[in-house]
PDB file of C-alpha atoms in Angstrom:
ATOM      1  CA  MET A   1      -8.253 150.983 126.073  1.00 53.00           C
ATOM      2  CA  THR A   2     -11.617 149.566 125.029  1.00 48.00           C
ATOM      3  CA  GLU A   3     -12.153 145.862 124.443  1.00 51.00           C
ATOM      4  CA  SER A   4     -12.636 146.495 120.710  1.00 47.00           C
ATOM      5  CA  LYS A   5      -9.171 148.048 120.417  1.00 68.00           C
ATOM      6  CA  ARG A   6      -7.420 145.182 122.124  1.00 79.00           C
ATOM      7  CA  VAL A   7      -5.269 142.913 120.001  1.00 87.00           C
ATOM      8  CA  LEU A   8      -4.284 140.422 122.689  1.00 90.00           C
ATOM      9  CA  SER A   9      -6.774 138.092 124.337  1.00 91.00           C
ATOM     10  CA  LYS A  10      -6.835 136.758 127.891  1.00 92.00           C
ATOM     11  CA  LYS A  11      -5.607 133.459 126.456  1.00 94.00           C
ATOM     12  CA  ASP A  12      -2.575 135.281 125.019  1.00 94.00           C
ATOM     13  CA  ILE A  13      -1.713 136.808 128.394  1.00 95.00           C
ATOM     14  CA  THR A  14      -2.010 133.399 130.078  1.00 95.00           C
ATOM     15  CA  LYS A  15       0.264 131.940 127.397  1.00 96.00           C
ATOM     16  CA  LEU A  16       2.723 134.783 128.076  1.00 96.00           C
ATOM     17  CA  ALA A  17       2.796 133.812 131.753  1.00 95.00           C
ATOM     18  CA  PHE A  18       3.828 130.245 130.903  1.00 95.00           C
ATOM     19  CA  ARG A  19       6.384 131.382 128.300  1.00 95.00           C
ATOM     20  CA  SER A  20       7.963 133.593 130.975  1.00 94.00           C
ATOM     21  CA  THR A  21       9.148 130.440 132.763  1.00 93.00           C
ATOM     22  CA  LEU A  22      11.987 130.311 130.214  1.00 94.00           C
ATOM     23  CA  LEU A  23      13.150 133.805 131.127  1.00 93.00           C
ATOM     24  CA  GLN A  24      16.617 132.566 132.073  1.00 92.00           C
ATOM     25  CA  SER A  25      16.975 129.995 129.307  1.00 89.00           C
ATOM     26  CA  SER A  26      19.715 131.998 127.548  1.00 88.00           C
ATOM     27  CA  PHE A  27      21.144 133.776 130.593  1.00 91.00           C
ATOM     28  CA  ASN A  28      24.521 135.376 129.860  1.00 87.00           C
ATOM     29  CA  TYR A  29      26.792 138.049 131.295  1.00 81.00           C
ATOM     30  CA  GLU A  30      26.277 140.460 128.406  1.00 82.00           C
ATOM     31  CA  ARG A  31      22.486 140.903 128.506  1.00 88.00           C
ATOM     32  CA  MET A  32      21.494 138.657 131.447  1.00 90.00           C
ATOM     33  CA  GLN A  33      17.844 137.580 130.820  1.00 94.00           C
ATOM     34  CA  ALA A  34      17.268 139.561 127.596  1.00 94.00           C
ATOM     35  CA  GLY A  35      17.172 136.511 125.303  1.00 94.00           C
ATOM     36  CA  GLY A  36      14.538 134.667 127.339  1.00 94.00           C
ATOM     37  CA  TRP A  37      12.611 137.903 127.863  1.00 95.00           C
ATOM     38  CA  THR A  38      12.415 138.632 124.132  1.00 95.00           C
ATOM     39  CA  TRP A  39      11.534 135.012 123.288  1.00 95.00           C
ATOM     40  CA  SER A  40       8.645 135.145 125.771  1.00 95.00           C
ATOM     41  CA  MET A  41       7.302 138.394 124.302  1.00 95.00           C
ATOM     42  CA  LEU A  42       7.921 137.703 120.609  1.00 95.00           C
ATOM     43  CA  PRO A  43       4.647 135.970 119.529  1.00 95.00           C
ATOM     44  CA  PHE A  44       2.620 138.772 121.067  1.00 95.00           C
ATOM     45  CA  LEU A  45       4.797 141.527 119.632  1.00 95.00           C
ATOM     46  CA  LYS A  46       4.265 139.943 116.210  1.00 94.00           C
ATOM     47  CA  LYS A  47       0.510 139.869 116.819  1.00 93.00           C
ATOM     48  CA  ILE A  48       0.500 143.534 117.870  1.00 92.00           C
ATOM     49  CA  HIS A  49       2.674 144.887 115.053  1.00 91.00           C
ATOM     50  CA  LYS A  50       1.307 142.504 112.393  1.00 89.00           C
ATOM     51  CA  ASP A  51       2.998 143.297 109.053  1.00 83.00           C
ATOM     52  CA  ASP A  52       4.905 146.346 110.294  1.00 87.00           C
ATOM     53  CA  ASP A  53       8.393 144.841 110.242  1.00 90.00           C
ATOM     54  CA  LYS A  54      10.030 148.145 111.177  1.00 92.00           C
ATOM     55  CA  LYS A  55       8.014 148.517 114.385  1.00 91.00           C
ATOM     56  CA  LEU A  56       8.580 144.864 115.250  1.00 92.00           C
ATOM     57  CA  SER A  57      12.317 145.240 114.665  1.00 93.00           C
ATOM     58  CA  GLU A  58      12.480 148.335 116.889  1.00 92.00           C
ATOM     59  CA  SER A  59      10.548 146.559 119.616  1.00 93.00           C
ATOM     60  CA  MET A  60      12.767 143.456 119.455  1.00 93.00           C
ATOM     61  CA  GLU A  61      15.901 145.611 119.565  1.00 92.00           C
ATOM     62  CA  ASP A  62      14.651 147.387 122.702  1.00 92.00           C
ATOM     63  CA  ASN A  63      13.658 144.113 124.352  1.00 93.00           C
ATOM     64  CA  MET A  64      17.103 142.609 123.722  1.00 93.00           C
ATOM     65  CA  GLU A  65      18.684 145.227 125.963  1.00 91.00           C
ATOM     66  CA  PHE A  66      20.030 144.233 129.400  1.00 90.00           C
ATOM     67  CA  ILE A  67      17.492 143.089 131.958  1.00 92.00           C
ATOM     68  CA  ASN A  68      17.794 141.143 135.198  1.00 91.00           C
ATOM     69  CA  THR A  69      14.630 140.807 137.263  1.00 91.00           C
ATOM     70  CA  HIS A  70      12.787 138.261 139.389  1.00 91.00           C
ATOM     71  CA  PRO A  71      11.526 135.188 137.457  1.00 92.00           C
ATOM     72  CA  ASN A  72       8.327 134.902 139.503  1.00 92.00           C
ATOM     73  CA  LEU A  73       7.291 138.535 139.037  1.00 90.00           C
ATOM     74  CA  VAL A  74       8.547 139.124 135.501  1.00 93.00           C
ATOM     75  CA  GLY A  75       5.079 138.444 134.061  1.00 93.00           C
ATOM     76  CA  PHE A  76       3.790 141.612 135.733  1.00 92.00           C
ATOM     77  CA  LEU A  77       6.323 143.737 133.831  1.00 92.00           C
ATOM     78  CA  MET A  78       5.805 141.817 130.589  1.00 94.00           C
ATOM     79  CA  GLY A  79       2.031 142.306 130.761  1.00 93.00           C
ATOM     80  CA  LEU A  80       2.397 145.994 131.572  1.00 92.00           C
ATOM     81  CA  LEU A  81       4.768 146.678 128.683  1.00 93.00           C
ATOM     82  CA  LEU A  82       2.716 144.629 126.206  1.00 93.00           C
ATOM     83  CA  SER A  83      -0.334 146.754 127.018  1.00 91.00           C
ATOM     84  CA  LEU A  84       1.711 149.843 126.103  1.00 90.00           C
ATOM     85  CA  GLU A  85       2.996 148.182 122.927  1.00 90.00           C
ATOM     86  CA  GLU A  86      -0.599 147.329 122.063  1.00 90.00           C
ATOM     87  CA  ASN A  87      -1.597 150.963 122.451  1.00 86.00           C
ATOM     88  CA  LYS A  88       1.363 152.112 120.264  1.00 86.00           C
ATOM     89  CA  GLU A  89       2.898 154.210 123.047  1.00 84.00           C
ATOM     90  CA  ASP A  90       6.190 156.052 122.587  1.00 84.00           C
ATOM     91  CA  ARG A  91       9.203 153.737 122.495  1.00 87.00           C
ATOM     92  CA  ASN A  92      11.172 155.888 124.943  1.00 85.00           C
ATOM     93  CA  LEU A  93       8.339 155.612 127.449  1.00 83.00           C
ATOM     94  CA  ILE A  94       8.235 151.813 127.133  1.00 87.00           C
ATOM     95  CA  LYS A  95      12.029 151.524 127.413  1.00 86.00           C
ATOM     96  CA  GLY A  96      12.119 153.899 130.362  1.00 83.00           C
ATOM     97  CA  LEU A  97       9.467 151.994 132.315  1.00 84.00           C
ATOM     98  CA  LYS A  98      11.229 148.700 131.648  1.00 88.00           C
ATOM     99  CA  VAL A  99      14.569 149.977 132.945  1.00 84.00           C
ATOM    100  CA  ALA A 100      12.940 151.735 135.884  1.00 81.00           C
ATOM    101  CA  LEU A 101      10.894 148.755 137.089  1.00 84.00           C
ATOM    102  CA  PHE A 102      12.957 145.608 136.510  1.00 88.00           C
ATOM    103  CA  ALA A 103      15.367 146.170 139.430  1.00 82.00           C
ATOM    104  CA  PRO A 104      12.716 147.094 142.050  1.00 82.00           C
ATOM    105  CA  LEU A 105      10.673 144.037 141.012  1.00 85.00           C
ATOM    106  CA  ALA A 106      13.786 141.902 141.480  1.00 86.00           C
ATOM    107  CA  GLY A 107      14.260 143.285 144.985  1.00 81.00           C
ATOM    108  CA  ILE A 108      10.617 142.772 145.915  1.00 83.00           C
ATOM    109  CA  GLY A 109      10.624 139.222 144.517  1.00 84.00           C
ATOM    110  CA  ASP A 110      13.823 138.264 146.333  1.00 83.00           C
ATOM    111  CA  ALA A 111      12.509 139.634 149.625  1.00 80.00           C
ATOM    112  CA  ILE A 112       9.135 137.894 149.360  1.00 83.00           C
ATOM    113  CA  PHE A 113      10.038 134.562 147.764  1.00 84.00           C
ATOM    114  CA  TRP A 114      13.713 133.661 148.271  1.00 82.00           C
ATOM    115  CA  PHE A 115      14.294 135.365 151.651  1.00 79.00           C
ATOM    116  CA  THR A 116      10.917 134.931 153.359  1.00 81.00           C
ATOM    117  CA  LEU A 117       8.255 132.574 152.000  1.00 85.00           C
ATOM    118  CA  LEU A 118      10.285 129.650 150.642  1.00 83.00           C
ATOM    119  CA  PRO A 119      12.889 129.501 153.487  1.00 83.00           C
ATOM    120  CA  ILE A 120      10.090 129.469 156.093  1.00 86.00           C
ATOM    121  CA  VAL A 121       8.115 126.815 154.217  1.00 88.00           C
ATOM    122  CA  ALA A 122      11.312 124.804 153.638  1.00 86.00           C
ATOM    123  CA  GLY A 123      12.097 124.921 157.365  1.00 85.00           C
ATOM    124  CA  ILE A 124       8.604 123.727 158.333  1.00 87.00           C
ATOM    125  CA  SER A 125       8.641 121.046 155.635  1.00 90.00           C
ATOM    126  CA  ALA A 126      12.100 119.835 156.697  1.00 88.00           C
ATOM    127  CA  SER A 127      10.970 119.442 160.307  1.00 84.00           C
ATOM    128  CA  PHE A 128       8.144 117.154 159.165  1.00 88.00           C
ATOM    129  CA  ALA A 129      10.429 115.267 156.774  1.00 88.00           C
ATOM    130  CA  ILE A 130      13.028 114.593 159.512  1.00 87.00           C
ATOM    131  CA  GLN A 131      10.291 112.817 161.457  1.00 88.00           C
ATOM    132  CA  GLY A 132       9.571 110.668 158.400  1.00 87.00           C
ATOM    133  CA  SER A 133       6.291 112.368 157.550  1.00 89.00           C
ATOM    134  CA  LEU A 134       5.196 112.826 153.932  1.00 90.00           C
ATOM    135  CA  ILE A 135       3.430 116.023 154.942  1.00 91.00           C
ATOM    136  CA  GLY A 136       6.766 117.868 154.773  1.00 89.00           C
ATOM    137  CA  PRO A 137       7.578 117.454 151.067  1.00 91.00           C
ATOM    138  CA  LEU A 138       3.872 117.741 150.187  1.00 93.00           C
ATOM    139  CA  ILE A 139       3.605 121.143 151.903  1.00 93.00           C
ATOM    140  CA  PHE A 140       6.681 122.414 150.071  1.00 92.00           C
ATOM    141  CA  LEU A 141       5.453 121.049 146.737  1.00 93.00           C
ATOM    142  CA  ILE A 142       2.000 122.620 147.143  1.00 94.00           C
ATOM    143  CA  VAL A 143       3.450 126.021 148.072  1.00 92.00           C
ATOM    144  CA  TYR A 144       5.940 125.904 145.206  1.00 90.00           C
ATOM    145  CA  ILE A 145       3.171 125.017 142.725  1.00 93.00           C
ATOM    146  CA  GLY A 146       1.124 127.876 144.163  1.00 93.00           C
ATOM    147  CA  VAL A 147       4.012 130.303 143.632  1.00 91.00           C
ATOM    148  CA  PHE A 148       4.344 129.043 140.062  1.00 92.00           C
ATOM    149  CA  ALA A 149       0.607 129.434 139.404  1.00 93.00           C
ATOM    150  CA  LEU A 150       0.730 133.030 140.633  1.00 93.00           C
ATOM    151  CA  ARG A 151       2.734 133.868 137.499  1.00 93.00           C
ATOM    152  CA  VAL A 152      -0.552 133.875 135.621  1.00 94.00           C
ATOM    153  CA  VAL A 153      -2.106 136.239 138.172  1.00 94.00           C
ATOM    154  CA  TRP A 154       0.819 138.697 138.057  1.00 92.00           C
ATOM    155  CA  THR A 155       0.885 138.700 134.257  1.00 94.00           C
ATOM    156  CA  HIS A 156      -2.828 139.457 133.912  1.00 94.00           C
ATOM    157  CA  MET A 157      -2.529 142.059 136.674  1.00 90.00           C
ATOM    158  CA  GLY A 158       0.307 143.862 134.850  1.00 90.00           C
ATOM    159  CA  TYR A 159      -1.559 143.811 131.542  1.00 92.00           C
ATOM    160  CA  GLU A 160      -4.835 145.063 133.052  1.00 89.00           C
ATOM    161  CA  LEU A 161      -3.010 147.771 134.994  1.00 84.00           C
ATOM    162  CA  GLY A 162      -1.331 149.032 131.832  1.00 79.00           C
ATOM    163  CA  THR A 163      -4.599 148.850 129.898  1.00 69.00           C
ATOM    164  CA  SER A 164      -6.620 150.769 132.493  1.00 73.00           C
ATOM    165  CA  ALA A 165      -3.924 153.402 132.982  1.00 63.00           C
ATOM    166  CA  VAL A 166      -3.081 153.896 129.316  1.00 57.00           C
ATOM    167  CA  GLU A 167      -5.057 157.169 128.971  1.00 61.00           C
ATOM    168  CA  LYS A 168      -3.388 158.581 132.074  1.00 61.00           C
ATOM    169  CA  ILE A 169      -0.028 157.456 130.760  1.00 56.00           C
ATOM    170  CA  LYS A 170      -0.752 159.047 127.378  1.00 55.00           C
ATOM    171  CA  THR A 171      -1.683 162.459 128.858  1.00 60.00           C
ATOM    172  CA  SER A 172       1.368 162.410 131.116  1.00 60.00           C
ATOM    173  CA  SER A 173       3.674 160.560 128.743  1.00 53.00           C
ATOM    174  CA  GLN A 174       6.393 163.221 128.643  1.00 61.00           C
ATOM    175  CA  ALA A 175       6.614 163.536 132.429  1.00 66.00           C
ATOM    176  CA  ILE A 176       6.413 159.771 132.936  1.00 58.00           C
ATOM    177  CA  SER A 177       9.041 159.149 130.269  1.00 57.00           C
ATOM    178  CA  LYS A 178      11.403 161.690 131.807  1.00 67.00           C
ATOM    179  CA  SER A 179      10.817 160.351 135.330  1.00 67.00           C
ATOM    180  CA  ALA A 180      11.270 156.757 134.197  1.00 60.00           C
ATOM    181  CA  THR A 181      14.484 157.663 132.391  1.00 64.00           C
ATOM    182  CA  ILE A 182      15.868 159.409 135.480  1.00 71.00           C
ATOM    183  CA  LEU A 183      14.865 156.513 137.728  1.00 64.00           C
ATOM    184  CA  GLY A 184      16.255 154.026 135.216  1.00 61.00           C
ATOM    185  CA  SER A 185      19.584 155.876 135.099  1.00 68.00           C
ATOM    186  CA  THR A 186      19.671 155.874 138.904  1.00 71.00           C
ATOM    187  CA  VAL A 187      18.968 152.128 138.971  1.00 65.00           C
ATOM    188  CA  ILE A 188      21.715 151.428 136.426  1.00 68.00           C
ATOM    189  CA  GLY A 189      24.064 153.605 138.451  1.00 71.00           C
ATOM    190  CA  GLY A 190      23.264 151.566 141.546  1.00 70.00           C
ATOM    191  CA  LEU A 191      23.856 148.338 139.616  1.00 68.00           C
ATOM    192  CA  ILE A 192      27.429 149.474 138.903  1.00 72.00           C
ATOM    193  CA  ALA A 193      28.226 149.387 142.621  1.00 68.00           C
ATOM    194  CA  ALA A 194      26.360 146.082 143.040  1.00 72.00           C
ATOM    195  CA  TYR A 195      27.844 144.214 140.057  1.00 73.00           C
ATOM    196  CA  VAL A 196      31.330 145.687 139.603  1.00 80.00           C
ATOM    197  CA  HIS A 197      33.883 145.067 142.339  1.00 81.00           C
ATOM    198  CA  ILE A 198      37.472 146.290 142.043  1.00 82.00           C
ATOM    199  CA  GLU A 199      39.725 146.378 145.077  1.00 83.00           C
ATOM    200  CA  VAL A 200      43.418 147.288 144.945  1.00 80.00           C
ATOM    201  CA  LEU A 201      45.454 145.098 147.302  1.00 76.00           C
ATOM    202  CA  SER A 202      48.731 146.951 146.845  1.00 72.00           C
ATOM    203  CA  THR A 203      50.237 148.975 149.688  1.00 73.00           C
ATOM    204  CA  VAL A 204      52.861 151.701 149.652  1.00 68.00           C
ATOM    205  CA  LYS A 205      55.459 151.400 152.414  1.00 69.00           C
ATOM    206  CA  ILE A 206      56.115 154.721 154.144  1.00 69.00           C
ATOM    207  CA  ASN A 207      58.635 153.533 156.722  1.00 68.00           C
ATOM    208  CA  LYS A 208      59.448 150.470 158.750  1.00 67.00           C
ATOM    209  CA  ASP A 209      56.261 150.647 160.810  1.00 67.00           C
ATOM    210  CA  HIS A 210      53.768 152.287 158.464  1.00 69.00           C
ATOM    211  CA  ALA A 211      52.298 151.474 155.065  1.00 71.00           C
ATOM    212  CA  VAL A 212      49.457 153.028 153.090  1.00 70.00           C
ATOM    213  CA  ASN A 213      46.742 150.754 151.728  1.00 76.00           C
ATOM    214  CA  LEU A 214      45.886 152.180 148.309  1.00 75.00           C
ATOM    215  CA  GLN A 215      42.264 151.008 148.458  1.00 77.00           C
ATOM    216  CA  ALA A 216      41.305 151.953 152.024  1.00 75.00           C
ATOM    217  CA  ASP A 217      43.570 154.950 152.563  1.00 72.00           C
ATOM    218  CA  PHE A 218      43.563 156.475 149.094  1.00 75.00           C
ATOM    219  CA  PHE A 219      40.787 155.475 146.665  1.00 77.00           C
ATOM    220  CA  ASP A 220      38.019 155.042 149.288  1.00 77.00           C
ATOM    221  CA  LYS A 221      38.939 158.329 150.945  1.00 77.00           C
ATOM    222  CA  ILE A 222      38.883 160.312 147.697  1.00 77.00           C
ATOM    223  CA  PHE A 223      35.815 158.755 146.055  1.00 78.00           C
ATOM    224  CA  PRO A 224      34.349 155.420 147.256  1.00 78.00           C
ATOM    225  CA  SER A 225      33.718 153.038 144.332  1.00 77.00           C
ATOM    226  CA  ILE A 226      35.582 155.299 141.912  1.00 82.00           C
ATOM    227  CA  LEU A 227      37.354 152.287 140.373  1.00 83.00           C
ATOM    228  CA  PRO A 228      34.120 150.388 139.490  1.00 84.00           C
ATOM    229  CA  LEU A 229      32.680 153.637 138.090  1.00 83.00           C
ATOM    230  CA  GLY A 230      35.818 154.347 136.049  1.00 86.00           C
ATOM    231  CA  PHE A 231      35.964 150.791 134.702  1.00 88.00           C
ATOM    232  CA  THR A 232      32.263 150.881 133.742  1.00 86.00           C
ATOM    233  CA  LEU A 233      32.680 154.201 131.934  1.00 87.00           C
ATOM    234  CA  LEU A 234      35.714 152.791 130.115  1.00 90.00           C
ATOM    235  CA  MET A 235      33.691 149.778 128.940  1.00 88.00           C
ATOM    236  CA  PHE A 236      30.872 152.123 127.887  1.00 85.00           C
ATOM    237  CA  TYR A 237      33.376 154.172 125.880  1.00 89.00           C
ATOM    238  CA  PHE A 238      34.598 151.083 124.015  1.00 89.00           C
ATOM    239  CA  LEU A 239      31.015 149.916 123.390  1.00 85.00           C
ATOM    240  CA  LYS A 240      29.623 153.272 122.301  1.00 84.00           C
ATOM    241  CA  LYS A 241      32.537 154.985 120.582  1.00 85.00           C
ATOM    242  CA  LYS A 242      34.743 152.147 119.381  1.00 84.00           C
ATOM    243  CA  LYS A 243      31.892 149.690 118.673  1.00 84.00           C
ATOM    244  CA  ALA A 244      33.823 146.944 120.451  1.00 86.00           C
ATOM    245  CA  SER A 245      32.240 143.512 120.814  1.00 85.00           C
ATOM    246  CA  PRO A 246      30.762 142.917 124.325  1.00 82.00           C
ATOM    247  CA  VAL A 247      32.118 139.346 124.210  1.00 84.00           C
ATOM    248  CA  LEU A 248      35.625 140.704 123.517  1.00 88.00           C
ATOM    249  CA  LEU A 249      35.353 143.147 126.427  1.00 87.00           C
ATOM    250  CA  ILE A 250      34.192 140.339 128.747  1.00 86.00           C
ATOM    251  CA  ALA A 251      37.173 138.199 127.670  1.00 89.00           C
ATOM    252  CA  VAL A 252      39.608 141.090 128.174  1.00 90.00           C
ATOM    253  CA  THR A 253      38.092 141.745 131.622  1.00 89.00           C
ATOM    254  CA  PHE A 254      38.600 138.103 132.634  1.00 89.00           C
ATOM    255  CA  ILE A 255      42.203 138.104 131.428  1.00 92.00           C
ATOM    256  CA  PHE A 256      42.950 141.450 133.093  1.00 88.00           C
ATOM    257  CA  ALA A 257      41.393 140.302 136.407  1.00 88.00           C
ATOM    258  CA  ILE A 258      43.347 137.010 136.421  1.00 91.00           C
ATOM    259  CA  LEU A 259      46.626 138.732 135.516  1.00 91.00           C
ATOM    260  CA  MET A 260      46.247 141.504 138.130  1.00 86.00           C
ATOM    261  CA  SER A 261      45.228 138.947 140.759  1.00 85.00           C
ATOM    262  CA  ALA A 262      48.286 136.798 139.972  1.00 86.00           C
ATOM    263  CA  LEU A 263      50.509 139.865 140.337  1.00 83.00           C
ATOM    264  CA  GLY A 264      48.878 140.718 143.660  1.00 80.00           C
ATOM    265  CA  VAL A 265      47.564 144.074 142.477  1.00 80.00           C
ATOM    266  CA  LEU A 266      43.829 143.278 142.672  1.00 80.00           C
TER     267      LEU A 266
END
């Protein structure tokens, strides 16, 4: 994309990086970070689509779909997708890339920041602080501010990457869209096992000395995680076919889980 075709400025991308700090401001169990994500992107989507309310509406609807990624790296994905929005790429391609990338970015961010960098820095800082030295909290504060400032770097990097690769993406859009959709479906499938946990506690007594555990000896032997998969597909059926409210399904799930737990079934 040439500079003359660009709608967003470097100042806009920097502003996007700071707006992304409110990614989790409306975190909920229906769409996770979708509200904060869409709020962060909205001024720039409006600038891109201008008076085309239909395109803006479609973009907002797509952005309000489920997302749960790493807060420190989210700017990279936001910048990348905005560059595609700016170039009027196919909506399926944009949606597919979003679904395909948000989970890997979450894993990378967790590994780098929460499980490596910050624990190590916190340990070093704590050792100084125990000795009464101000160096400890200062080190941690400086590193944390540095991590925060890197949001701007990631956001510009994502935007520039999308901008420079837009011609390649355009010529390979069908293959990329299909690949992203497949990868996205795989990621969502993996999230089912990670987010949904159902374990049957009931046992069937065979004789005085033997009993069969329904979870370990029956369900896990036939098809591991078949209950989470079945429950997810049931919720999808109610959402897609019966147009049930997600809030209602969440409430029913809570009630069902509490009742089955009280009865000793789950």
